[in-house]
Coordinates of C-alpha atoms and ligand atoms in Angstrom, one line a residue:
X1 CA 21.8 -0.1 30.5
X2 CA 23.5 2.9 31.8
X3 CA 21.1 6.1 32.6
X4 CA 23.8 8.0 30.8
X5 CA 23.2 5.7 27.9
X6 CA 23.4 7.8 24.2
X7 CA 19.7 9.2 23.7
X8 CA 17.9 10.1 20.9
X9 CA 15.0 12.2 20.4
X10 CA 11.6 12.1 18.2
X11 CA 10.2 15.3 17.5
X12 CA 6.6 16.0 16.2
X13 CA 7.3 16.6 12.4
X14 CA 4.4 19.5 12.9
X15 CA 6.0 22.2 15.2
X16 CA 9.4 20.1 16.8
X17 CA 8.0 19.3 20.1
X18 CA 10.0 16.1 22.1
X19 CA 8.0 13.8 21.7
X20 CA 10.0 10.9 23.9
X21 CA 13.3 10.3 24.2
X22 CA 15.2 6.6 23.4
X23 CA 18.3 5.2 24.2
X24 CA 20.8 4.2 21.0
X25 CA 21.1 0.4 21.9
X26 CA 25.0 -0.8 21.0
X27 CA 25.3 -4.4 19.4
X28 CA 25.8 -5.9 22.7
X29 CA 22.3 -4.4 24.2
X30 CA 20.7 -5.7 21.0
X31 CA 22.5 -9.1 21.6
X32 CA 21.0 -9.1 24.7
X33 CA 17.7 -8.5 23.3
X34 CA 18.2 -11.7 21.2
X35 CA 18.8 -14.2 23.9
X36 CA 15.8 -12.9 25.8
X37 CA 13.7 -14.1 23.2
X38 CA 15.2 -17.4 22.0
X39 CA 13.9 -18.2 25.7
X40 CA 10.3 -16.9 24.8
X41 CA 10.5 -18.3 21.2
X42 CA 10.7 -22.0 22.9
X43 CA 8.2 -21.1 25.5
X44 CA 5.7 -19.0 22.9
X45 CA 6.1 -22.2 20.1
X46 CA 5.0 -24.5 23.0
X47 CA 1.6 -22.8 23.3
X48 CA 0.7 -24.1 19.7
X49 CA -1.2 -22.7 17.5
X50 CA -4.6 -22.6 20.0
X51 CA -2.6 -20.6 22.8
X52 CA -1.4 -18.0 20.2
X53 CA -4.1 -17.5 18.3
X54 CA -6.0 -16.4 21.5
X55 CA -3.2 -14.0 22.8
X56 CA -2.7 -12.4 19.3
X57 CA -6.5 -12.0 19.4
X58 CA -7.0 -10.6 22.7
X59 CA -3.8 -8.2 21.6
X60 CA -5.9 -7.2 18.6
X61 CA -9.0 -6.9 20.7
X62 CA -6.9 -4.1 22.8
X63 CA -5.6 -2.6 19.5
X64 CA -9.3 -1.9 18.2
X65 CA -10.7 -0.4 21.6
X66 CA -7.4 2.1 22.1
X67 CA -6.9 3.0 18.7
X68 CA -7.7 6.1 19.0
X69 CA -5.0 7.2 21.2
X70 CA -3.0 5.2 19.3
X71 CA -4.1 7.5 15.9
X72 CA -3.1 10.5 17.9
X73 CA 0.3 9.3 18.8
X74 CA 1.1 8.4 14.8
X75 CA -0.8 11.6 14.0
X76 CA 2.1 13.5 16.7
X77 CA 5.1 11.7 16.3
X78 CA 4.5 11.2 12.2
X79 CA 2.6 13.9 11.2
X80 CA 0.4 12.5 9.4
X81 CA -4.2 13.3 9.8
X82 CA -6.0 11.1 12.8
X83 CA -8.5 10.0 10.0
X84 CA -5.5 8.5 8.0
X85 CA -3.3 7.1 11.3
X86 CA -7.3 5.4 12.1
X87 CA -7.3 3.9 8.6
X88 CA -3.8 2.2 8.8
X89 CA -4.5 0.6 12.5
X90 CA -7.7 -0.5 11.5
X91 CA -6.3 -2.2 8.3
X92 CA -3.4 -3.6 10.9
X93 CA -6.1 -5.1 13.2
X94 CA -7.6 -6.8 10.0
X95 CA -4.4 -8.4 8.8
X96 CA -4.0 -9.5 12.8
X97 CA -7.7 -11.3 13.3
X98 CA -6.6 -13.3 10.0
X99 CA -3.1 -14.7 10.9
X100 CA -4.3 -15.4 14.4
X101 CA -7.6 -17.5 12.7
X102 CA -5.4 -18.8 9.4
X103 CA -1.7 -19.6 11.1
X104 CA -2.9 -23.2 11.7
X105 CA -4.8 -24.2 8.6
X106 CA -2.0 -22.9 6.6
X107 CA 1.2 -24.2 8.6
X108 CA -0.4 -26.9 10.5
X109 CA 0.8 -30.5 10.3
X110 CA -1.3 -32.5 6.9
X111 CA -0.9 -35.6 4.7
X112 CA 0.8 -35.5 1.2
X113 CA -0.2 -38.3 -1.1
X114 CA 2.8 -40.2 -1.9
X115 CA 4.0 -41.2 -5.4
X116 CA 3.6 -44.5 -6.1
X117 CA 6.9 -45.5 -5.9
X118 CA 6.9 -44.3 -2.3
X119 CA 3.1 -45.8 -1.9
X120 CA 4.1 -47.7 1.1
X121 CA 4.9 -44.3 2.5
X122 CA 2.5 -41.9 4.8
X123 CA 3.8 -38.5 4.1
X124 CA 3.8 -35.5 6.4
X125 CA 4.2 -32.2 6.1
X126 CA 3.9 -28.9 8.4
X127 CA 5.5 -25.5 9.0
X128 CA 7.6 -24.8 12.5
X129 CA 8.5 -21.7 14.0
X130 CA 12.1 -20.1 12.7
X131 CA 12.8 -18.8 16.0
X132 CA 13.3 -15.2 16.5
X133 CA 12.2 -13.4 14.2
X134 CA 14.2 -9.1 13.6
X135 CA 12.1 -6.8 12.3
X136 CA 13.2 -3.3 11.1
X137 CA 10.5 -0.6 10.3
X138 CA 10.1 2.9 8.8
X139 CA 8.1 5.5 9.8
X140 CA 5.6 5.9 7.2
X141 CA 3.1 3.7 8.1
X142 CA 4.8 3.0 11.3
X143 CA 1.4 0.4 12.7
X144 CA 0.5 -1.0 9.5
X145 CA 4.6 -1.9 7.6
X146 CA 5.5 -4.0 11.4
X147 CA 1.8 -5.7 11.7
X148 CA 2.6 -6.6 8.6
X149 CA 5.3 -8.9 9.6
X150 CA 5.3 -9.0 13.8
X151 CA 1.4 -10.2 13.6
X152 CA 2.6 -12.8 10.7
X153 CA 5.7 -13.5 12.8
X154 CA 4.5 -14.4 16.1
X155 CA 1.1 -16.2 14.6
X156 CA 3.6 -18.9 13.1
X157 CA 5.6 -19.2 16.3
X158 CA 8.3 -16.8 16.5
X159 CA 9.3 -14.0 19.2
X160 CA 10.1 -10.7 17.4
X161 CA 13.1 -8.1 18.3
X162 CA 11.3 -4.8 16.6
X163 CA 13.6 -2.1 15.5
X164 CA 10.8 0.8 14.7
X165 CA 12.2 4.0 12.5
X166 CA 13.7 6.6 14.4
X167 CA 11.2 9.2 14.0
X168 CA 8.7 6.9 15.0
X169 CA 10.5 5.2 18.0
X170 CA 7.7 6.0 20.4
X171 CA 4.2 4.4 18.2
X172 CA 6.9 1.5 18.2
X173 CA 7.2 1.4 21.9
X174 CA 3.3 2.0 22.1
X175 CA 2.8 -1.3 19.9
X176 CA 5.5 -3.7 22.5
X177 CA 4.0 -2.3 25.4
X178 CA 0.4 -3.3 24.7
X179 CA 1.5 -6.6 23.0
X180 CA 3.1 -7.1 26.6
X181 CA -0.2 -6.6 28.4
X182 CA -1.5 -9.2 27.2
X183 CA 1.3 -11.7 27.3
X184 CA 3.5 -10.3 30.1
X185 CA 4.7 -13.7 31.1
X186 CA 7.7 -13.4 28.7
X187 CA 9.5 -10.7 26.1
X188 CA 7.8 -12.5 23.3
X189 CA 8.0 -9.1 21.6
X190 CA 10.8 -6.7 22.3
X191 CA 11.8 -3.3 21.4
X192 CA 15.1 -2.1 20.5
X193 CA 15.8 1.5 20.1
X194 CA 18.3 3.4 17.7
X195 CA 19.2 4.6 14.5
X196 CA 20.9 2.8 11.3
X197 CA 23.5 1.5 13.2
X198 CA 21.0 -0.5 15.7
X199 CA 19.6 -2.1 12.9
X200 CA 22.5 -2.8 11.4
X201 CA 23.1 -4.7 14.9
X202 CA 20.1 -6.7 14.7
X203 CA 20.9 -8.3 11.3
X204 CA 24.1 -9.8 12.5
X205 CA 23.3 -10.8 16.0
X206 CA 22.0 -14.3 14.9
X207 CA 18.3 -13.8 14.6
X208 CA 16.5 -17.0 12.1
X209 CA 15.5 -13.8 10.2
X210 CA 15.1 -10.7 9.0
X211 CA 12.2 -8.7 7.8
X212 CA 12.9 -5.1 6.7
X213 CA 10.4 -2.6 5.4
X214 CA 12.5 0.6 4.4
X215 CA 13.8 1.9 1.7
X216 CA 15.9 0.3 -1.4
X217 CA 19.5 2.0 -0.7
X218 CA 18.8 0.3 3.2
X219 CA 17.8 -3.1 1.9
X220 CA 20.8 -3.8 0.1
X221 CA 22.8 -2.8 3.1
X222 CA 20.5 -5.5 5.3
X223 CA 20.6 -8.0 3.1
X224 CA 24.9 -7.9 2.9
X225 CA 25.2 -7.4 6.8
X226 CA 22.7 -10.7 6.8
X227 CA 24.6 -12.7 4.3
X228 CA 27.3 -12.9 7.1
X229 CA 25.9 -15.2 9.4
X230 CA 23.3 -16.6 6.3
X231 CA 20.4 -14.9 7.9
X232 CA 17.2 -15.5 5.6
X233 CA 15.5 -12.0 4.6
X234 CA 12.6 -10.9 3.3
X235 CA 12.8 -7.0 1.5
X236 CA 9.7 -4.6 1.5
X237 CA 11.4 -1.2 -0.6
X238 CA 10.8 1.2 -2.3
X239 CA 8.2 1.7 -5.4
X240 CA 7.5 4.1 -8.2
X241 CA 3.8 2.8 -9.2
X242 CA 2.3 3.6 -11.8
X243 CA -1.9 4.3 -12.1
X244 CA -3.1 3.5 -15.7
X245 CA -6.3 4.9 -17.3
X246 CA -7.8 3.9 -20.1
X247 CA -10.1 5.7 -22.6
X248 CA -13.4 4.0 -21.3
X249 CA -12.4 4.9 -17.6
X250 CA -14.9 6.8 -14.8
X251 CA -12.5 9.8 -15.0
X252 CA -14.2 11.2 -11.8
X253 CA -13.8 7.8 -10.1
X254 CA -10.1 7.0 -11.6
X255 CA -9.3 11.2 -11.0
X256 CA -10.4 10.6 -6.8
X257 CA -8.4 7.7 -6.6
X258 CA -5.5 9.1 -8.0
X259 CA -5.2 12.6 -5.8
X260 CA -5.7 10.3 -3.0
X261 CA -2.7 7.9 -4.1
X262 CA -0.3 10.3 -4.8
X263 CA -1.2 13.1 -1.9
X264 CA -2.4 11.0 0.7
X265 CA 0.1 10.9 3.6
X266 CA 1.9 13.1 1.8
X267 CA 3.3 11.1 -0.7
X268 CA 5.0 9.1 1.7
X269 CA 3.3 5.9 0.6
X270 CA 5.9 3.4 -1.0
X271 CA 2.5 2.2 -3.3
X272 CA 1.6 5.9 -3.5
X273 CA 0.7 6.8 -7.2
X274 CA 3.7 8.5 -8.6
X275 CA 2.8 7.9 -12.3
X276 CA 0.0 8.3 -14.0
X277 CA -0.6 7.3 -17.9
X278 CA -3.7 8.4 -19.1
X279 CA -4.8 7.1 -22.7
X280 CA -4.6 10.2 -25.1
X281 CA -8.8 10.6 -25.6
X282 CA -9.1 11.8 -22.0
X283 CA -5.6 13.4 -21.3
X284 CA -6.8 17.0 -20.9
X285 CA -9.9 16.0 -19.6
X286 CA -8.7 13.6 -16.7
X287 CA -5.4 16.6 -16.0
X288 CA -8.0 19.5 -15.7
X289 CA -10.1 17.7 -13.6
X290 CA -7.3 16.5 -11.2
X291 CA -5.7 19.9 -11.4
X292 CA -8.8 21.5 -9.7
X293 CA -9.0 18.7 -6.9
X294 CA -5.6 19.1 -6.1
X295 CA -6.0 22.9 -5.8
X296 CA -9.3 22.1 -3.4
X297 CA -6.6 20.1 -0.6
X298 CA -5.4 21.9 1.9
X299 CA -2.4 20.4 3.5
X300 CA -1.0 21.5 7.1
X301 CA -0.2 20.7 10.7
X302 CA -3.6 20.3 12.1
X303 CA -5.3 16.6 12.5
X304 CA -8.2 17.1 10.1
X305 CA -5.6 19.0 7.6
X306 CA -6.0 16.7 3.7
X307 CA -2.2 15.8 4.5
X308 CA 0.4 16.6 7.0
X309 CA 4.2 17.7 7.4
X310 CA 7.2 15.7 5.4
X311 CA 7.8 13.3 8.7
X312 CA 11.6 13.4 7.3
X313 CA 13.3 16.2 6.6
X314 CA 15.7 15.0 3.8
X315 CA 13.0 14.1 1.5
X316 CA 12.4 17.6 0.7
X317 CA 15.8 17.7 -1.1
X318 CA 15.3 14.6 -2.9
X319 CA 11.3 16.4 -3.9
X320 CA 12.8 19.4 -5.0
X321 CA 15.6 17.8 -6.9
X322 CA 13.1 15.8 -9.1
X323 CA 10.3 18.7 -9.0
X324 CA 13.3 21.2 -10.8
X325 CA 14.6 18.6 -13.2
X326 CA 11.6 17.7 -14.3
X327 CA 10.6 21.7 -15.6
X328 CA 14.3 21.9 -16.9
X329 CA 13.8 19.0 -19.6
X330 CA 10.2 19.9 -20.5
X331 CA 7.8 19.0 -18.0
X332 CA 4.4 21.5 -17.5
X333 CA 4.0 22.1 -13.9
X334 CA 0.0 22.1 -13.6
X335 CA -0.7 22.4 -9.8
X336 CA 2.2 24.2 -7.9
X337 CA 6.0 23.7 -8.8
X338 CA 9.6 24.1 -7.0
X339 CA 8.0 27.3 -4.9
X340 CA 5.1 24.6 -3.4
X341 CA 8.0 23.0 -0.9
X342 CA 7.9 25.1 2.3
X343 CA 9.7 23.9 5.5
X344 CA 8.2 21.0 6.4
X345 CA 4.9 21.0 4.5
X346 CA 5.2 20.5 0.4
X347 CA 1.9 21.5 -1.4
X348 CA 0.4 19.4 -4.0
X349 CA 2.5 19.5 -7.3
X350 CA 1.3 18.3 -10.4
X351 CA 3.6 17.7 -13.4
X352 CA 2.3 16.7 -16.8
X353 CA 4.3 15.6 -20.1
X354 CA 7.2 14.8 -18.1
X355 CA 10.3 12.6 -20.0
X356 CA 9.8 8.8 -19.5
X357 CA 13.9 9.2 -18.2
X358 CA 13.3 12.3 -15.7
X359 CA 14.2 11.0 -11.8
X360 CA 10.6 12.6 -11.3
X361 CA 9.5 9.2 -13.4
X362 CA 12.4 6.8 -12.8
X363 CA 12.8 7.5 -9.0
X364 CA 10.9 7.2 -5.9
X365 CA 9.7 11.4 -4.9
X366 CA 8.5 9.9 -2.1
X367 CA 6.1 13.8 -1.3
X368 CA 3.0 15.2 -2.5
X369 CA 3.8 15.3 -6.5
X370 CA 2.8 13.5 -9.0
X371 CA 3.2 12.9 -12.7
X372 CA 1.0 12.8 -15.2
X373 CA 1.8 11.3 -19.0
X374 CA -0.1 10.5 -22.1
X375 CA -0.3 7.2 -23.3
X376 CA -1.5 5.3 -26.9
X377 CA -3.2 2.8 -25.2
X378 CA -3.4 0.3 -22.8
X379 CA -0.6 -1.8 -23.8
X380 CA 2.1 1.2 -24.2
X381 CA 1.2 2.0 -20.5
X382 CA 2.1 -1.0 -19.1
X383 CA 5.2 -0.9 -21.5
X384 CA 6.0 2.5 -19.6
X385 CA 4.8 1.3 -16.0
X386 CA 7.0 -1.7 -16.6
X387 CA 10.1 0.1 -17.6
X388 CA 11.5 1.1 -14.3
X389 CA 14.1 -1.1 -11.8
X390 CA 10.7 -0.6 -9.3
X391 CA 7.9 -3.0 -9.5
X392 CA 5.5 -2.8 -5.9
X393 CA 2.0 -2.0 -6.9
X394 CA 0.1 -0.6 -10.0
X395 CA -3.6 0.3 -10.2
X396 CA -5.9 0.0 -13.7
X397 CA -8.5 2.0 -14.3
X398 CA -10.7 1.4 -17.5
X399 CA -14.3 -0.4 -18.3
X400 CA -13.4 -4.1 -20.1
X401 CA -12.7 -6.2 -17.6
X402 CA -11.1 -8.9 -19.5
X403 CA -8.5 -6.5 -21.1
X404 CA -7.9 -5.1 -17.3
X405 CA -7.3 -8.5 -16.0
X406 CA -4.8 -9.4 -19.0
X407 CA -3.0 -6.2 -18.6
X408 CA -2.8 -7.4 -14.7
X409 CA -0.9 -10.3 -15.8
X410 CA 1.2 -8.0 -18.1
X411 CA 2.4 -5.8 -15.3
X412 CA 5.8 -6.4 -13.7
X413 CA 5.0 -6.0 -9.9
X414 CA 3.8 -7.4 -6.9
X415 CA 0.2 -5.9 -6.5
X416 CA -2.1 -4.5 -8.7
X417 CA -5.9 -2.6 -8.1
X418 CA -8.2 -2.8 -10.6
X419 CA -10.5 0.1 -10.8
X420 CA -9.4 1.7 -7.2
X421 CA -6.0 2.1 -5.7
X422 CA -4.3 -0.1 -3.0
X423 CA -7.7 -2.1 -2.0
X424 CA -5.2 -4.9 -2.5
X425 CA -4.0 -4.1 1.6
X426 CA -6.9 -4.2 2.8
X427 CA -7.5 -7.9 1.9
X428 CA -5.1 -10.2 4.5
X429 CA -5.4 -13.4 2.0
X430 CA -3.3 -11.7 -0.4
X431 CA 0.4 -11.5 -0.2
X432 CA 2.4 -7.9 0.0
X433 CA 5.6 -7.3 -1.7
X434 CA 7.4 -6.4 -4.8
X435 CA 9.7 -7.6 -7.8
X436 CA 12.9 -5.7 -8.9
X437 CA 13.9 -3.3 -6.7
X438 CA 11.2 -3.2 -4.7
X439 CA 12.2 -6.1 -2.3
X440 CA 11.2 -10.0 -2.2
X441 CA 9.8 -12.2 -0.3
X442 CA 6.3 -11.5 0.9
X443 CA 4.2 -10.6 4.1
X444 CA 0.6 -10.6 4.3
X445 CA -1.8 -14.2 3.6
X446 CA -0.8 -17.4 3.1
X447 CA 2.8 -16.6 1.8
X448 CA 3.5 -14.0 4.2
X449 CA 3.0 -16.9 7.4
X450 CA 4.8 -19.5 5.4
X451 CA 7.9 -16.7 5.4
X452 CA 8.0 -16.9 8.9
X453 CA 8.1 -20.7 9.4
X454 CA 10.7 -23.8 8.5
X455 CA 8.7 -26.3 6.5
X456 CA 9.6 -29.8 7.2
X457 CA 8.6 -32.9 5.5
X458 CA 8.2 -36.2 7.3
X459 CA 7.8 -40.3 5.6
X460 CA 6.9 -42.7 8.0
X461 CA 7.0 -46.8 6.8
X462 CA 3.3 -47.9 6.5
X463 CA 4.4 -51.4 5.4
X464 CA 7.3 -53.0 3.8
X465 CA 7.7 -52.4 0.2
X466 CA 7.6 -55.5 -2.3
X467 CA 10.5 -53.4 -4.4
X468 CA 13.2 -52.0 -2.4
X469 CA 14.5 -48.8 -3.7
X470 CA 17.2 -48.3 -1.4
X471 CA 19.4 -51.2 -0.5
X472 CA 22.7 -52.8 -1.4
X473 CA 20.7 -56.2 -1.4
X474 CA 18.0 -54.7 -3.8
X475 CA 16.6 -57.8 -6.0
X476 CA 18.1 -58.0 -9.7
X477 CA 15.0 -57.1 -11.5
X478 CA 14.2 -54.0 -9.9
X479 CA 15.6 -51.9 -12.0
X480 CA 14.0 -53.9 -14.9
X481 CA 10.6 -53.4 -13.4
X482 CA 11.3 -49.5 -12.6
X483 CA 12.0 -48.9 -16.2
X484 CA 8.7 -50.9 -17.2
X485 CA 7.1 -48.7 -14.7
X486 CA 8.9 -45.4 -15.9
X487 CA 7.4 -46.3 -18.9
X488 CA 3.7 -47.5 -18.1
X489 CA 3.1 -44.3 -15.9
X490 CA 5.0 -41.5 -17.6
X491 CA 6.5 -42.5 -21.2
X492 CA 3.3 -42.5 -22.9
X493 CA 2.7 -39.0 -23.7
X494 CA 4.6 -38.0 -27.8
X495 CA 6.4 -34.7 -28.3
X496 CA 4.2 -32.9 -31.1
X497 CA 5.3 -29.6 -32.3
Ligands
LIG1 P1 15.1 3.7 5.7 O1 15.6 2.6 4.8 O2 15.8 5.0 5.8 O3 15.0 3.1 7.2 C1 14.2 2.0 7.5 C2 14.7 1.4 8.8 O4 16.0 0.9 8.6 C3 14.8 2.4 9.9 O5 14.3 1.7 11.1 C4 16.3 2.6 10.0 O6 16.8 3.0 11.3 C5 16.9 1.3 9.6 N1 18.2 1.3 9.1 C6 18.9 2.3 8.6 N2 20.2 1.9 8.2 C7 20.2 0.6 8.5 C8 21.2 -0.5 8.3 N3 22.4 -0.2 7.8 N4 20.9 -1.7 8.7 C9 19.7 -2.0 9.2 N5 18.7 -1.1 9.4 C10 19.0 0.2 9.1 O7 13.6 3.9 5.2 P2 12.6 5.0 5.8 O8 12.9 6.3 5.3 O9 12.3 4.7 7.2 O10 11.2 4.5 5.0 C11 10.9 4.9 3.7 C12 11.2 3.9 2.7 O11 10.5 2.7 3.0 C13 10.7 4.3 1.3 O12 11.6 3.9 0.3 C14 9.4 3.4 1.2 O13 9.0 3.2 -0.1 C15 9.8 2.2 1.9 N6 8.6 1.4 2.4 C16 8.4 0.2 1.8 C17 7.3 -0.5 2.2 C18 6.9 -1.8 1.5 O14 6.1 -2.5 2.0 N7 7.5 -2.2 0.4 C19 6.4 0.0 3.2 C20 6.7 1.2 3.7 C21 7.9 2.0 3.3

């Protein structure tokens, strides 16, 4: 690469100082890239599952005992509080400890019982590395969103070409570079550096996949650019969740949860609580009370502030947009209102009684607002939570367990928290992803290893069979006894209505 290469910039969201600067890598650099790693792919596969999993956990060893200069650099280059940056690496180093120790039981090789038949069959079955794996990240959550799928990636087999956001270019680089300490013997992991148009590289250089965490208006541009060369993807979007209470709820308990959902990070959360449906018995009780919390935060530029800066500028336009449409058709605004977004730091808003078809409930705000509506019951929440092209995470709040868990099953989404918000991340055996318009595919647990691997199945002849399925010489009753069998095993059972 040139030194007078195209650079870009990342600026500190919090007062605009450089940060690092990153060179905008043209297809043929990211090409490049590409072939590096099929070479590691081959050589990191051939370590097997034993070699990985103790390189992925010396990496994750490293992660926990620096990641508190890592906290600072998310904290600089994103904006958002150390305490919050510490909270998404240490839930990163969690999901990195469990595909290092799971990748094996869940992709290596096992028996399948045969049918019977095939009973003269052994069966096989096993998972293999896809290759090289591209993964495209946003700046949100810019540690925990490309664990999410690099830690997943490389525990099946794969090397990784990492395209981080560009506003968080340099927590990307951080994240390579300390991969590479402990396996410097080949790129296993590489970074490429750019805007849209370097990601838009990586989906059509020939990478085995794809995994994109970004926003909805992105992911259908990845997923068309992949549909070239037939490049598998996997879709993390956007989400406009939705945080139910019912009557019998801890409104203190459901009210903390809530402020933290939809503030936390400044909104910029794509599970962040952006709807909240409160049963009718406890509506002014549960608004007053999360009125006065939200008036307690005190949002800023300093590390310990409750939430930083917008990283993004742009958002504020889309905050505003939906902050001022929602007050012209109707909507109460509680806490703060259109004069609450500043520069770069947006104050908490609250908005109550807000029309179910206001963008401020159909669209992702993606800042420090929330809305809050009244609902019958349990069921017409869902109902409402359900109607909306989004469908990433929910959260229930309420005492009956049993009518929690069925409205679980009821709710059209990936992920759902009973009784606290987003604990669902925090447990690596369960997948991450969404339905709708928020994406498909999964990361995270079993499903989000099995997304990163080929799975193969193998028959191998344990000893001739007395009835020859398969042959032009096949003996003249087979099919005679095949229909006695069809019968015998599986034509016993009568239709009753
Ligand atoms: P974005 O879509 O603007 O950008 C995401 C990444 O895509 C960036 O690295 C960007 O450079 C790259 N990109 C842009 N144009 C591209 C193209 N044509 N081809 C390939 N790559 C391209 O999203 P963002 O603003 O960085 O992130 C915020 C969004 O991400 C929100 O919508 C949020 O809900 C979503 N998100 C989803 C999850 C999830 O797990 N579902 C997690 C975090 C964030």
């Amino acid at each position: 690469m040139s030194i007078d290469a195209p650079q870009f910039q990342t600026t500190a969201p919090s007062d605009g100082e450089v940060i690092a600067s990153f060179p905008i890598m043209t297809p043929e650099e990211v090409s490049a890239a590409v072939d590096r790693a099929r070479i590691a792919a081959h050589w990191w596969a051939e370590l097997g599952f034993d070699g990985r999993k103790t390189r992925l956990l010396a990496w994750k060893s490293l992660l926990a005992r620096r990641a508190e200069q890592l906290a600072w650099l998310v904290h600089r280059e994103g904006g958002k509080p150390v305490e919050d940056a510490l909270l998404e690496i240490a839930l990163s180093i969690e999901h990195l400890d469990w595909a290092a120790k799971n990748a094996e039981k869940i992709l290596g090789e096992r028996g399948v019982r045969p049918s019977l038949l095939t009973m003269n069959q052994r069966a096989r079955l096993w998972y293999e590395p896809m290759g090289v794996v591209g993964v495209i990240g946003p700046w949100n959550y810019p540690v925990f969103t490309p664990v999410g799928s690099v830690g997943y990636a490389l525990a099946a087999g794969n090397a990784v070409v990492f395209k981080p956001s560009e506003y968080t270019t340099a927590v990307g680089q951080w994240m390579v570079d300390s991969f590479a300490q402990v396996v410097p013997e080949q790129p296993v992991v590489q970074l490429i550096t750019g805007q849209g148009a370097t990601g838009a590289a990586l989906c059509t250089s020939g990478v085995d996949k794809i995994s994109f965490t970004g926003s909805t208006a992105t992911g259908r541009k990845v997923m068309a650019a992949a549909a070239q060369n037939l490049t598998p993807v996997v879709l993390e979007l956007g989400g406009k969740d939705a945080f139910i209470v019912d009557a019998d709820a801890n409104i203190e308990k459901a009210v903390d949860a809530a402020l933290f959902g939809a503030m936390g990070n400044a909104g910029q959360t794509c599970v962040a609580v952006e709807r909240v449906y409160v049963h009718d018995a406890i509506y002014d009780q549960f608004l007053d009370r999360l009125a006065s919390r939200a008036r307690e935060l005190h949002p800023g530029n300093e590390a310990t502030s409750s939430y930083g800066p917008m990283t993004m500028p742009a958002q504020i336009a889309t905050i505003r947009e939906h902050v001022d449409h929602a007050i012209a058709c109707g909507g109460r605004a509680i806490v703060g209102g259109p004069e609450s977004i500043g520069e770069s730091v947006v104050g908490p808003i609250v908005l109550a009684d807000v029309p179910e078809s206001c963008p401020a409930v159909t669209d992702e705000t993606f800042g420090p607002t929330v809305v809050v509506n009244r609902i019958r019951d349990l069921s017409d929440g869902i109902d409402k939570a359900n109607a909306n092209h989004y469908g990433l995470g929910a959260s229930l709040f309420g005492k009956d367990r049993k009518a929690l868990m069925e409205a679980a099953r009821r709710l059209r989404t990936g992920m759902v928290s009973i009784n606290s918000w987003v604990m669902y991340a925090g447990v690596p055996a369960l997948p991450w992803g969404g339905v709708g318009v928020s994406g498909f595919g999964r990361i995270h647990g079993p499903d989000g290893l099995r997304e990163f691997a080929r799975s193969k199945g193998v028959v191998s002849e344990r000893f001739p069979s007395p009835l020859v399925l398969t042959s032009f010489s096949r003996r003249p009753d087979t099919s005679a006894i095949i229909s006695k069998a069809l019968v015998a095993l599986h034509g016993r059972r009568k239709w009753t209505s």
